[in-house]
Short mmCIF file of C-alpha atoms in Angstrom, two decimals:
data_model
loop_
_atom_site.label_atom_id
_atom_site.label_comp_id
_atom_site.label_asym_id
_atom_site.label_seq_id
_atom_site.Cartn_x
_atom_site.Cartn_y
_atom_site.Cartn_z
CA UNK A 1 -18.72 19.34 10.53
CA UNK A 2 -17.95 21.93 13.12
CA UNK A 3 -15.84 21.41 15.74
CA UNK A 4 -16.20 19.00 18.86
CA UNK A 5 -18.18 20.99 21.57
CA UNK A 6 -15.76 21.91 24.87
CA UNK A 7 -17.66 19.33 27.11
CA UNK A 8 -15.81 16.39 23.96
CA UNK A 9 -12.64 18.09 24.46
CA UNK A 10 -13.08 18.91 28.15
CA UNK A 11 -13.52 14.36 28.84
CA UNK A 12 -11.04 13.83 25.88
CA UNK A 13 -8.09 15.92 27.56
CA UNK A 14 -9.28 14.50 31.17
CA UNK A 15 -8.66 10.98 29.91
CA UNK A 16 -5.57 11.25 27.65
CA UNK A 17 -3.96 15.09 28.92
CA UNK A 18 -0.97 15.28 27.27
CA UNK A 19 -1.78 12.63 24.81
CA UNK A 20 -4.24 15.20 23.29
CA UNK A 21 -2.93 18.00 20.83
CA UNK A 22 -4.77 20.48 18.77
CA UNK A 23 -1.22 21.96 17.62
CA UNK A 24 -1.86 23.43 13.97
CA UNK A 25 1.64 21.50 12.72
CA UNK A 26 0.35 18.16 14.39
CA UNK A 27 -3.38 18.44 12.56
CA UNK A 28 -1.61 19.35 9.25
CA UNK A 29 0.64 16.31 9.91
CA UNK A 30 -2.16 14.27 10.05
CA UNK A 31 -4.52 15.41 7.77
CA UNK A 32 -2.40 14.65 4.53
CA UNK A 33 -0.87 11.63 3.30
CA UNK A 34 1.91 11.15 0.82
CA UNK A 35 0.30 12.57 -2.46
CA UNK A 36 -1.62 15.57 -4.11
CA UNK A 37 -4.87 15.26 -2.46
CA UNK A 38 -5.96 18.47 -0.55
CA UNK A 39 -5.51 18.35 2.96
CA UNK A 40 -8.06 18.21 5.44
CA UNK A 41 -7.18 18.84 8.80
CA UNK A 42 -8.96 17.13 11.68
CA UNK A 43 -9.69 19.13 14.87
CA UNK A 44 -7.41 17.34 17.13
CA UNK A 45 -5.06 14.48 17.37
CA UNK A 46 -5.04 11.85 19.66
CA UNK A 47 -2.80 9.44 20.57
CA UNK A 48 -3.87 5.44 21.49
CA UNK A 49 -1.26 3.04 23.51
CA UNK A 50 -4.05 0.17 23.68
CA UNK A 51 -6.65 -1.25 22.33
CA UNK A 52 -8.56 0.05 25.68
CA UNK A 53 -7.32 3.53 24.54
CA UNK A 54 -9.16 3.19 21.12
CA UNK A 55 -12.30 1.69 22.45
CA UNK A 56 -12.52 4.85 25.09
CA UNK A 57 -11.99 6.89 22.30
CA UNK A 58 -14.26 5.37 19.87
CA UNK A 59 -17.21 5.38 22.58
CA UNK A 60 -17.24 9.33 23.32
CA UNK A 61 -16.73 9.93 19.67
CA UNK A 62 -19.93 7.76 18.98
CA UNK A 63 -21.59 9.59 21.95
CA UNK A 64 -20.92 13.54 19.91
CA UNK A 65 -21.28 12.40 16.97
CA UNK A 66 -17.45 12.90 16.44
CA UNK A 67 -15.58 11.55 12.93
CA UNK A 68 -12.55 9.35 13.61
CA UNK A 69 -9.88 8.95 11.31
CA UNK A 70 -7.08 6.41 11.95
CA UNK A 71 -3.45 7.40 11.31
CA UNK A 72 -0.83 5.01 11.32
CA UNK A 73 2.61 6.12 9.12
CA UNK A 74 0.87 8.75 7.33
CA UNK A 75 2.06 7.07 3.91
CA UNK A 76 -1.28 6.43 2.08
CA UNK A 77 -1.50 7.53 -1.43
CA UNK A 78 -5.51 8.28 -1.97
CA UNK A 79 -6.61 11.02 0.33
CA UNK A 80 -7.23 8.16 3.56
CA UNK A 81 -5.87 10.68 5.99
CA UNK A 82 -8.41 13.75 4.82
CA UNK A 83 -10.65 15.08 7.39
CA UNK A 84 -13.06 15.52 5.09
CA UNK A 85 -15.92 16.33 7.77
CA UNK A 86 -13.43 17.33 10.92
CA UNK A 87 -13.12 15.44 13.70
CA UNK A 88 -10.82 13.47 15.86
CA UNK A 89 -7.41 11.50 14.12
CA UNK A 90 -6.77 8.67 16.09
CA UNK A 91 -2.82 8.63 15.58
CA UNK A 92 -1.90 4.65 16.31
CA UNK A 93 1.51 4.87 16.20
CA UNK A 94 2.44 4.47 19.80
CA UNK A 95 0.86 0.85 19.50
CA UNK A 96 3.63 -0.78 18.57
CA UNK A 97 4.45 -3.60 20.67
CA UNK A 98 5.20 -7.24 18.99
CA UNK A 99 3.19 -9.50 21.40
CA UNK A 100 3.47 -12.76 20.35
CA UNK A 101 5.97 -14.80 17.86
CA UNK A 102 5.49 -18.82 17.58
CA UNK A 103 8.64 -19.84 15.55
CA UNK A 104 6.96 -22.91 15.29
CA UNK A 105 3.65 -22.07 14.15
CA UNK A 106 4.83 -19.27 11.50
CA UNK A 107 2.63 -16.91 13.37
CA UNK A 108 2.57 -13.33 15.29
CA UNK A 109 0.25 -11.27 16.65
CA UNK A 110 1.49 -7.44 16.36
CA UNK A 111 -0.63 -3.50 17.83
CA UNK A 112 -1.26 -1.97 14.31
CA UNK A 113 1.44 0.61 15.04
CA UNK A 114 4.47 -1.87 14.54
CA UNK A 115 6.03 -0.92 11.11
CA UNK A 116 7.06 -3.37 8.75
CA UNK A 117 10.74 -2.50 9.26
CA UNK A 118 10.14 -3.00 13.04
CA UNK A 119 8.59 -6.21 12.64
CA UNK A 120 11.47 -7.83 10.70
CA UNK A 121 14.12 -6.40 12.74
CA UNK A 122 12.62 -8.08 15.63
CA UNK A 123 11.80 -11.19 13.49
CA UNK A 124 15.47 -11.48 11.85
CA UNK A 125 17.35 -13.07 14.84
CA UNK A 126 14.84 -15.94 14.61
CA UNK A 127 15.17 -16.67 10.90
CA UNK A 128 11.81 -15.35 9.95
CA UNK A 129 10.62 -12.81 8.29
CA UNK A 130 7.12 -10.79 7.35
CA UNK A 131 7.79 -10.36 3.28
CA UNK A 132 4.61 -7.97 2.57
CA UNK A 133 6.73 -4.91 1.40
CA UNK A 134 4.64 -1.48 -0.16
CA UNK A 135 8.09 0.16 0.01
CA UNK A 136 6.65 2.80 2.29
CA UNK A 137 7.85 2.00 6.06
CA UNK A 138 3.73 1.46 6.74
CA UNK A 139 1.94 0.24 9.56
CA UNK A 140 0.68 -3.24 9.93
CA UNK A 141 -2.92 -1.88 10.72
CA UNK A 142 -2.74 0.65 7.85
CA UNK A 143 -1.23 -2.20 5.39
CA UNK A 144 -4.13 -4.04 6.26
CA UNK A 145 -6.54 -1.40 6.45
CA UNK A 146 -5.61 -0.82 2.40
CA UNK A 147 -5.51 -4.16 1.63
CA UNK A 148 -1.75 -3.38 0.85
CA UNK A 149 1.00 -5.74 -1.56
CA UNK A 150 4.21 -4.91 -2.93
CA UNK A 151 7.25 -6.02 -4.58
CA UNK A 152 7.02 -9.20 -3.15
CA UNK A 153 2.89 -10.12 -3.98
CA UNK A 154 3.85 -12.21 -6.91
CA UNK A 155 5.42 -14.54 -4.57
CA UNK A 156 3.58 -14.31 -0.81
CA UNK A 157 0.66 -13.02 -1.88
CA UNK A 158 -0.87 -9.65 -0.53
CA UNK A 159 -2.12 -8.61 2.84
CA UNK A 160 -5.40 -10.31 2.61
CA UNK A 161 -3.31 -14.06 2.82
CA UNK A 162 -0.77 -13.12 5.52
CA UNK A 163 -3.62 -11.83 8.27
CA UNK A 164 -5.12 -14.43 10.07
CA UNK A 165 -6.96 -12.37 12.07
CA UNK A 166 -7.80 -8.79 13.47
CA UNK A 167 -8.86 -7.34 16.84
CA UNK A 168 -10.95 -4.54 15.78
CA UNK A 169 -13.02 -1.60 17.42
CA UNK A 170 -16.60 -0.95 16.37
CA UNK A 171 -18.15 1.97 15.95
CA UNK A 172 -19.79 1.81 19.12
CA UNK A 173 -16.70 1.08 21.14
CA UNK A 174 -17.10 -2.50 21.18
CA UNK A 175 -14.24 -4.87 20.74
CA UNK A 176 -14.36 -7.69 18.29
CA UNK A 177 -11.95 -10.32 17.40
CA UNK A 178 -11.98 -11.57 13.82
CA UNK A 179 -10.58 -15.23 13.69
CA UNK A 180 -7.99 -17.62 15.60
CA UNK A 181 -4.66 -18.30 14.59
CA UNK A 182 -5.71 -22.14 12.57
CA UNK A 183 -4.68 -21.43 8.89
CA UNK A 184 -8.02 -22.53 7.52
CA UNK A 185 -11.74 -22.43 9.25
CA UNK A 186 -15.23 -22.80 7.50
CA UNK A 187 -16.58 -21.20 10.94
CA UNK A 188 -19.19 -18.32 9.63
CA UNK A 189 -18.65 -15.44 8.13
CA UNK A 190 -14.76 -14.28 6.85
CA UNK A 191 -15.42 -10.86 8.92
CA UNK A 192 -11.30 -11.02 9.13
CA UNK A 193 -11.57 -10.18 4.81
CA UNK A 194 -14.18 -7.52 5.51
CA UNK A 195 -12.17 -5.17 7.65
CA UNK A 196 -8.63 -6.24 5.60
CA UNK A 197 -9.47 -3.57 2.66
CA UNK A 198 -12.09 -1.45 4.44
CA UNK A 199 -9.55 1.75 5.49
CA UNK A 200 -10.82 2.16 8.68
CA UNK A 201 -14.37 2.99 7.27
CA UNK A 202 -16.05 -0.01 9.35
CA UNK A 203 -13.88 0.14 12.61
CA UNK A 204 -10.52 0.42 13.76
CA UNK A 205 -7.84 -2.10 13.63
CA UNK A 206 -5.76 -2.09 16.73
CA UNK A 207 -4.40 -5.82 17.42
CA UNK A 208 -3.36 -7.98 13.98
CA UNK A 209 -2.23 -11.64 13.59
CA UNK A 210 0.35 -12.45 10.93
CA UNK A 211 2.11 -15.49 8.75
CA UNK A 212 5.36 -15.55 8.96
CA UNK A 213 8.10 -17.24 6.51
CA UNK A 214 11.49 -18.76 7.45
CA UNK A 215 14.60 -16.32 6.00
CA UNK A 216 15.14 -18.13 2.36
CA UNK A 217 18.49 -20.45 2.31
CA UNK A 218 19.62 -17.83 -0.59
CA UNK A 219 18.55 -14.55 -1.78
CA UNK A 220 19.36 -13.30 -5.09
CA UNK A 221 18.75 -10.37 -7.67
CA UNK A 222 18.95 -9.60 -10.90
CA UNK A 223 18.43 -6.46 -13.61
CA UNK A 224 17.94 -6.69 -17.34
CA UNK A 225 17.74 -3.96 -19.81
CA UNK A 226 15.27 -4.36 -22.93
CA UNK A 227 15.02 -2.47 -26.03
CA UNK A 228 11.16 -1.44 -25.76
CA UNK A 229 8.76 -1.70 -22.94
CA UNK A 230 6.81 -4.08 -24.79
CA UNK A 231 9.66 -6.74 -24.85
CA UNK A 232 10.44 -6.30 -20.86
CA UNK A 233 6.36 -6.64 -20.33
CA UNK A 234 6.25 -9.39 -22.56
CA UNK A 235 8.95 -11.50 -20.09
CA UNK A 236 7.09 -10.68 -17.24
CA UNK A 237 4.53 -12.43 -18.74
CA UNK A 238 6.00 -15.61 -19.55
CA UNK A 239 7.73 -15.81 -16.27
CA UNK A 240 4.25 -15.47 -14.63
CA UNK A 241 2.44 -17.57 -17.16
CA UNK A 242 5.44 -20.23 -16.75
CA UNK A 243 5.15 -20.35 -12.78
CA UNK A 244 8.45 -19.11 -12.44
CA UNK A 245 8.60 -18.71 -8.55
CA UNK A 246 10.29 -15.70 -8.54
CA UNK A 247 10.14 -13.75 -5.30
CA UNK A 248 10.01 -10.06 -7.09
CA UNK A 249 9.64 -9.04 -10.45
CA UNK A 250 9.29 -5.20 -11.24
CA UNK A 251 9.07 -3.28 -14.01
CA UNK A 252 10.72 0.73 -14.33
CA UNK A 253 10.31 2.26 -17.78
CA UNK A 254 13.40 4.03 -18.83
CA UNK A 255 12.21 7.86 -17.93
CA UNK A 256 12.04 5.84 -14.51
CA UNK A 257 15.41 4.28 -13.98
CA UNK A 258 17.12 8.16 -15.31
CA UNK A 259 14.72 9.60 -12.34
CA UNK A 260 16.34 6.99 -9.97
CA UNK A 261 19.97 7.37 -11.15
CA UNK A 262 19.93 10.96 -10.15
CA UNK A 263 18.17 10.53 -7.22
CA UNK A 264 19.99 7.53 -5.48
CA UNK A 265 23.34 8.06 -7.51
CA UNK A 266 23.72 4.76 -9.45
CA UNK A 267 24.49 4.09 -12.88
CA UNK A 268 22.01 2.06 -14.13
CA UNK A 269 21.12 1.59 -18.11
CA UNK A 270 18.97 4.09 -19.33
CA UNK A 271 16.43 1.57 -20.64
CA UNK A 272 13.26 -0.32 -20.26
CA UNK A 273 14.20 -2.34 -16.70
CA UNK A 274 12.94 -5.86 -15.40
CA UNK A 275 14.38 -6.32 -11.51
CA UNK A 276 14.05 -9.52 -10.23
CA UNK A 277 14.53 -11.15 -7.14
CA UNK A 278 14.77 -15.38 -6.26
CA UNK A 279 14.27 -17.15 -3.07
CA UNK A 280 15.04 -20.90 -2.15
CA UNK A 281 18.02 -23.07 -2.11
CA UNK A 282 20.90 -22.53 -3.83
CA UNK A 283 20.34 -25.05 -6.75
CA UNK A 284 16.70 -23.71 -6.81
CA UNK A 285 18.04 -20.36 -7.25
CA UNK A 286 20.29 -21.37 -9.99
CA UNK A 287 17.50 -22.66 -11.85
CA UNK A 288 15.30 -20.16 -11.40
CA UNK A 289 17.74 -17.68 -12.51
CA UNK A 290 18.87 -19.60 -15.32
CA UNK A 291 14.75 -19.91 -16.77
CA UNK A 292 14.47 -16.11 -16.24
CA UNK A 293 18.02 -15.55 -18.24
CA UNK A 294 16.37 -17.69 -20.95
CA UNK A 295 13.37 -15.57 -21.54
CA UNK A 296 15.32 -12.43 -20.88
CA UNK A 297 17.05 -13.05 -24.05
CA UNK A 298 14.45 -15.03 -25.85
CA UNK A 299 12.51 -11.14 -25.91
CA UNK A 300 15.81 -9.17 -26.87
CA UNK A 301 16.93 -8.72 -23.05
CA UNK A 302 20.53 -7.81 -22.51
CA UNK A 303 22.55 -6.65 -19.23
CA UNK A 304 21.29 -9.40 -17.41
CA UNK A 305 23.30 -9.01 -14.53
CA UNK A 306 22.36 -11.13 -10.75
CA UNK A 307 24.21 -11.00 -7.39
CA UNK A 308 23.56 -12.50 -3.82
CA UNK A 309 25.28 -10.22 -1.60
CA UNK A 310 23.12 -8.45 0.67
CA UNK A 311 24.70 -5.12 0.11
CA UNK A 312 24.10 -5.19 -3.70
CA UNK A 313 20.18 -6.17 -2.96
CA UNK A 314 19.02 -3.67 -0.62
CA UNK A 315 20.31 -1.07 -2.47
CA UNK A 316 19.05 -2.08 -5.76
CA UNK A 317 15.50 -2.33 -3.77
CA UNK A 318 16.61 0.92 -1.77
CA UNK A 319 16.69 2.52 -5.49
CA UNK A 320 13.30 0.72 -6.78
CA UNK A 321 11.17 2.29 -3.10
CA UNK A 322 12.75 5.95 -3.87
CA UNK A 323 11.32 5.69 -7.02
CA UNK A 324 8.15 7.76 -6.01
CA UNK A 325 10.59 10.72 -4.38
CA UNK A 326 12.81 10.52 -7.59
CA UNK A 327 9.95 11.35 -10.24
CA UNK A 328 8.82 14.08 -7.66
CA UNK A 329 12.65 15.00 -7.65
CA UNK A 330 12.70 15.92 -11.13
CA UNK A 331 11.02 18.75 -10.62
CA UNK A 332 11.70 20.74 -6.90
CA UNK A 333 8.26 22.18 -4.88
CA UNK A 334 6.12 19.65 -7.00
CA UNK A 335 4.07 17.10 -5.13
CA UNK A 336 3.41 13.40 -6.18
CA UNK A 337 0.66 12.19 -7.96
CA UNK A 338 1.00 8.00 -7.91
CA UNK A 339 -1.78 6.28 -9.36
CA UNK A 340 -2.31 2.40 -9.90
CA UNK A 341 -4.38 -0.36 -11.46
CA UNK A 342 -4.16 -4.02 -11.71
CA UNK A 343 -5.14 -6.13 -14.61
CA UNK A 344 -5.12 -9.71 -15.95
CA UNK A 345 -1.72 -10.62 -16.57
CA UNK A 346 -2.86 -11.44 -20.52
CA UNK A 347 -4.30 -7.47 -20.91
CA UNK A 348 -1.00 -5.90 -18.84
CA UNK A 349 0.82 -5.41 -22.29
CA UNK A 350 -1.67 -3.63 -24.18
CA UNK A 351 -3.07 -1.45 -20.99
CA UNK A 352 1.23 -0.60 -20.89
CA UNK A 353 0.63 0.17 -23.93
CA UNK A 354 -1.75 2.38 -23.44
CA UNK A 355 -0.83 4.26 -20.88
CA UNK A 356 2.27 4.93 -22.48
CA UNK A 357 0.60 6.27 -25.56
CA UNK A 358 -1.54 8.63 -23.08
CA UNK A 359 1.97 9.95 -21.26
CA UNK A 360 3.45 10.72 -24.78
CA UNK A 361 1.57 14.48 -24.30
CA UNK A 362 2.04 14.30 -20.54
CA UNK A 363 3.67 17.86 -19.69
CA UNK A 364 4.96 16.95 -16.31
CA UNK A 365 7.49 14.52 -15.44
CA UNK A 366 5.67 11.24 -15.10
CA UNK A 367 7.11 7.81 -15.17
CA UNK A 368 5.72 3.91 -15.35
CA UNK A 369 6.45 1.23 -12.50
CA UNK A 370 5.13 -2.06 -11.51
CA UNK A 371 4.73 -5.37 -9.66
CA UNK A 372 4.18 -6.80 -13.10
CA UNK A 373 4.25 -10.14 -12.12
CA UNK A 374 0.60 -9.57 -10.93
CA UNK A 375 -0.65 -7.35 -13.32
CA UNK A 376 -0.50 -4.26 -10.70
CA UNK A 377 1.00 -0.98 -12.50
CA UNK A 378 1.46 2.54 -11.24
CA UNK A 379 2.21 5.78 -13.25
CA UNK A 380 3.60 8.96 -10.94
CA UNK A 381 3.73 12.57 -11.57
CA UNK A 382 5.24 15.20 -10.49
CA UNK A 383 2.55 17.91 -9.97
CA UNK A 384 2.16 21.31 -8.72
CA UNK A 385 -1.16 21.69 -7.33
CA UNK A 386 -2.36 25.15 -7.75
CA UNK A 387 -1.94 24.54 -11.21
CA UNK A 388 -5.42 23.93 -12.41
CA UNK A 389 -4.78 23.42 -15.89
CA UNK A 390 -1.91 20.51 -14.94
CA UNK A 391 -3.95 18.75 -12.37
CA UNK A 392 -6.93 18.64 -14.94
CA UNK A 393 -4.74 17.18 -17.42
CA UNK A 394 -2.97 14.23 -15.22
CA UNK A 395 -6.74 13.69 -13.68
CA UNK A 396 -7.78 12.97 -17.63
CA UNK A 397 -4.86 10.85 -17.79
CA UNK A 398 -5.32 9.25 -14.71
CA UNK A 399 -9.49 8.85 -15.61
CA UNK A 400 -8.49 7.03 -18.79
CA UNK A 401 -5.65 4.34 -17.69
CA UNK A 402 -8.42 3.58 -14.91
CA UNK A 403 -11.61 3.39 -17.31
CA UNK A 404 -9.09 1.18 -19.76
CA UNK A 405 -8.30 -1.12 -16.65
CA UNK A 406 -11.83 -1.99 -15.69
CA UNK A 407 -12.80 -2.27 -18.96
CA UNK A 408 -10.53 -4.95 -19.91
CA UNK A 409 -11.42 -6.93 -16.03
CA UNK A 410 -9.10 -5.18 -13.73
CA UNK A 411 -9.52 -2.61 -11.36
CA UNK A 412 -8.64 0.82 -10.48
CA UNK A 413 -6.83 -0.18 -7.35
CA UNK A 414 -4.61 -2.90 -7.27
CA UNK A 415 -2.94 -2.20 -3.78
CA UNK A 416 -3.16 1.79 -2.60
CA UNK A 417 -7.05 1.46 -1.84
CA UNK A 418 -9.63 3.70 -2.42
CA UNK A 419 -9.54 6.70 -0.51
CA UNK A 420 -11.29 9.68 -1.79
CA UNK A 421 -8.79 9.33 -4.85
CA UNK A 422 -10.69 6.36 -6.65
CA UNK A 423 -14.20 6.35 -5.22
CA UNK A 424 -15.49 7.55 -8.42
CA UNK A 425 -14.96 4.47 -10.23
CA UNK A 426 -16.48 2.16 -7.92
CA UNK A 427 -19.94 1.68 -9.25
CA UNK A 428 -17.78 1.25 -13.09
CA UNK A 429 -15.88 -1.67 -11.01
CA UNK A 430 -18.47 -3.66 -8.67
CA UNK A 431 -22.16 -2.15 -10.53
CA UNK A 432 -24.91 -2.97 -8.16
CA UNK A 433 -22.31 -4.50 -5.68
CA UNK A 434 -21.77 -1.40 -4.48
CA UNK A 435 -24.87 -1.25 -2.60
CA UNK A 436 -24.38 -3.74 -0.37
CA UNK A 437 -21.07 -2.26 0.41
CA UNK A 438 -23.48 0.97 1.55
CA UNK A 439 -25.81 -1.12 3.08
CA UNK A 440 -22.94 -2.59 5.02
CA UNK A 441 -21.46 1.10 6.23
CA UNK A 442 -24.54 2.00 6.88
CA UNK A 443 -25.12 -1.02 9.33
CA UNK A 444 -21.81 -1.40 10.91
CA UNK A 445 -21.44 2.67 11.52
CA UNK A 446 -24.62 4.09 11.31
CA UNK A 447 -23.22 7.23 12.87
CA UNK A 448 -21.16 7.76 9.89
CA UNK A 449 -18.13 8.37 12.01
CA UNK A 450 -15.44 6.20 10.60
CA UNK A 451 -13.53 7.35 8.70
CA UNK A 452 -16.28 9.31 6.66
CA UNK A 453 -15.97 10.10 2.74
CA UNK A 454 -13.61 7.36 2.21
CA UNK A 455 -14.65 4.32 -0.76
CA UNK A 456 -18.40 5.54 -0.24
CA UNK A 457 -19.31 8.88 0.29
CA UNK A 458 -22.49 10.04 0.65
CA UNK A 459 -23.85 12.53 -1.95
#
């Protein structure tokens, strides 16, 4: 892709001036996320306040032939952000008005540039709060745009039940709205599914409607220490297989929790580590935490340990969301590497297993994490880049944990999408499926402008 011809840029910097930047620092901001991938820049950056902004946009971009690539936090994990073939990044992150809450409805309607953090700060003096939680301060439009979970999936489920529906531009410029605010309809197609997951490769998100839950009556965590990773896997899965309704349940291996306790300063047992965390009322919480205790030491568990204050919490949490920066902390100048996969809950032991049995050789820092209640694992590494011979080893790693996920029913992203980091194993995942996912790219954006190279690209 070469770049935009001077009668684009000439209408472009008419209609948004200042708005417009083709600063080198800006386009390297924006054409790398979070992790190893290569960066891509775009040719310029341009910044949307409305959903009218974006569908101007989108329309002269259609007319030249013009990639677009949404940016929203900048905190994907799979190469989203790449400008793979040039083009335009449509920064998003001056949308972020909250323009609707109904208390009584559990509802909101948010611009894709409100952050999570944002949203619950605003939501918090009502008693309600939006418990999707990555870690990463994310956009609502990017968390939807990567079908995004968290620490708190096991409980509220992922991105794909909390939207209710999207306002979304087309490729063409045209505006779209996905769905009302009812929480069920049998009214055509689910077009509000097919965008949730699609990482702006269809259109662009710009307007999202949201559940919302009331604050829980009591809050409380707990940590527990086990002597092998199998044994702190092995409670996960009886809590899950019991129905426990535990609100978070994550797994750090022990190279993990030493990464963290240097990074964020704590003191934690240098061991195999189940966190959990329990919502409800306060007897429901006692009883919740008392059948967790029970399995904790029914699979040689020890240091069970729980508190309610708020204080103790968030920076237990604080700890488990650094956990990316404190692998790449073990090692100064590297960059992360984060990979993840989700499997049924009854193959999450062995594929543990495995994966630990593939790290045993690993010769950079790397360490094991989870939302295990779910099956959804990650591994990180700390990586230098120019280092051929290192990248080709973690990319063997990272090729096997995937190929053993699918295998066994799961698949090779559980929550950071696709990207340009996983497209490889798509056809391995979904066969002929795949396909009509082309077939559907191909109809929505014939152009090929959105987003282009992301979950399909072309040969």
């Amino acid at each position: 892709m070469t770049a935009p011809d001077p009668s684009f840029q000439e209408v472009l910097s008419a209609r948004f001036a200042d708005r417009l930047s083709t600063s080198l620092s800006l386009r390297e901001q924006h054409g790398r996320g979070e992790s190893h991938h290569v960066v891509a820049l775009p040719d310029a950056v341009v910044f949307a306040r409305d959903t009218a902004d974006v569908a101007d946009i989108v329309r002269l971009c259609a007319a030249h032939g013009i990639p677009i690539i949404p940016f929203g936090a900048g905190t994907s994990l799979e190469g989203h952000l790449a400008a793979v073939r040039g083009g335009l990044s449509l920064d998003l992150s001056r949308m972020n008005d909250v323009l609707r809450v109904s208390a009584e409805d559990l509802d909101c309607t948010v611009q894709a540039g409100v952050t999570r953090e944002q949203l619950n700060s605003h939501l918090r003096d009502q008693g309600l709060f939006f418990p999707i939680d990555p870690g990463a301060n994310a956009t609502i439009g990017g968390m939807a745009s990567t079908r995004a979970s968290g620490t708190n999936a096991v409980r509220y489920g992922t991105m794909r039940e909390n939207v209710l529906s999207l306002t979304v531009v087309l490729p063409d410029g045209s505006i779209v709205k996905t769905g009302g605010r009812a929480r069920k309809s049998a009214a055509g197609y689910d077009l509000t599914r097919l965008f949730i997951g699609a990482e702006g490769t269809l259109g662009i998100i710009t307007e999202v409607t949201l559940r919302i839950h009331g604050i829980p009556e009591t809050i409380a965590a707990a940590l527990c220490s086990f002597r092998s990773i199998d044994d702190a896997v092995n409670t996960a899965i009886a809590v899950a297989q019991l129905g426990i309704p535990v609100a978070r349940m994550e797994l750090m291996d022990r190279d993990l929790i030493a990464a963290v306790n240097a990074f964020s300063h704590l003191s934690l047992p240098v061991a195999d580590t189940l966190a959990f965390e329990f919502h409800g009322s306060p007897a429901g919480v006692r009883d919740q935490v008392e059948a967790v205790a029970d399995l904790v030491r029914d699979n040689g568990g020890h240091d069970f340990e729980w508190a309610s204050a708020p204080e103790e919490r968030n920076r237990l949490w604080k700890a488990r969301h650094n956990a990316f920066y404190a692998v790449i902390a073990q090692r100064p100048g590297s960059r992360g590497w984060s990979s993840d996969v989700c499997v049924p809950i009854s193959e999450l032991s062995g594929c543990i297993d495995y994966t630990r049995g593939l790290l045993e050789t690993c010769s950079v820092p790397a360490a094991i994490l989870g939302h295990v209640g779910d099956g959804n694992y990650h591994v990180v590494f700390a990586v230098d880049p120019s280092n051929a011979v290192e990248m080709a080893e973690v990319a063997d790693i990272n090729k096997h944990m995937v190929e053993r996920a699918i295998t066994v029913g799961g698949t090779c992203t559980g929550e950071h999408g696709v990207g340009t980091g996983k497209a490889a194993y798509l056809r391995a995942e979904h066969g002929d499926a795949i396909d009509l996912m082309a077939r559907i790219k191909r109809t929505i954006d014939p152009l090929d402008i959105m987003n282009p190279g992301k979950i399909l690209p072309r040969a």
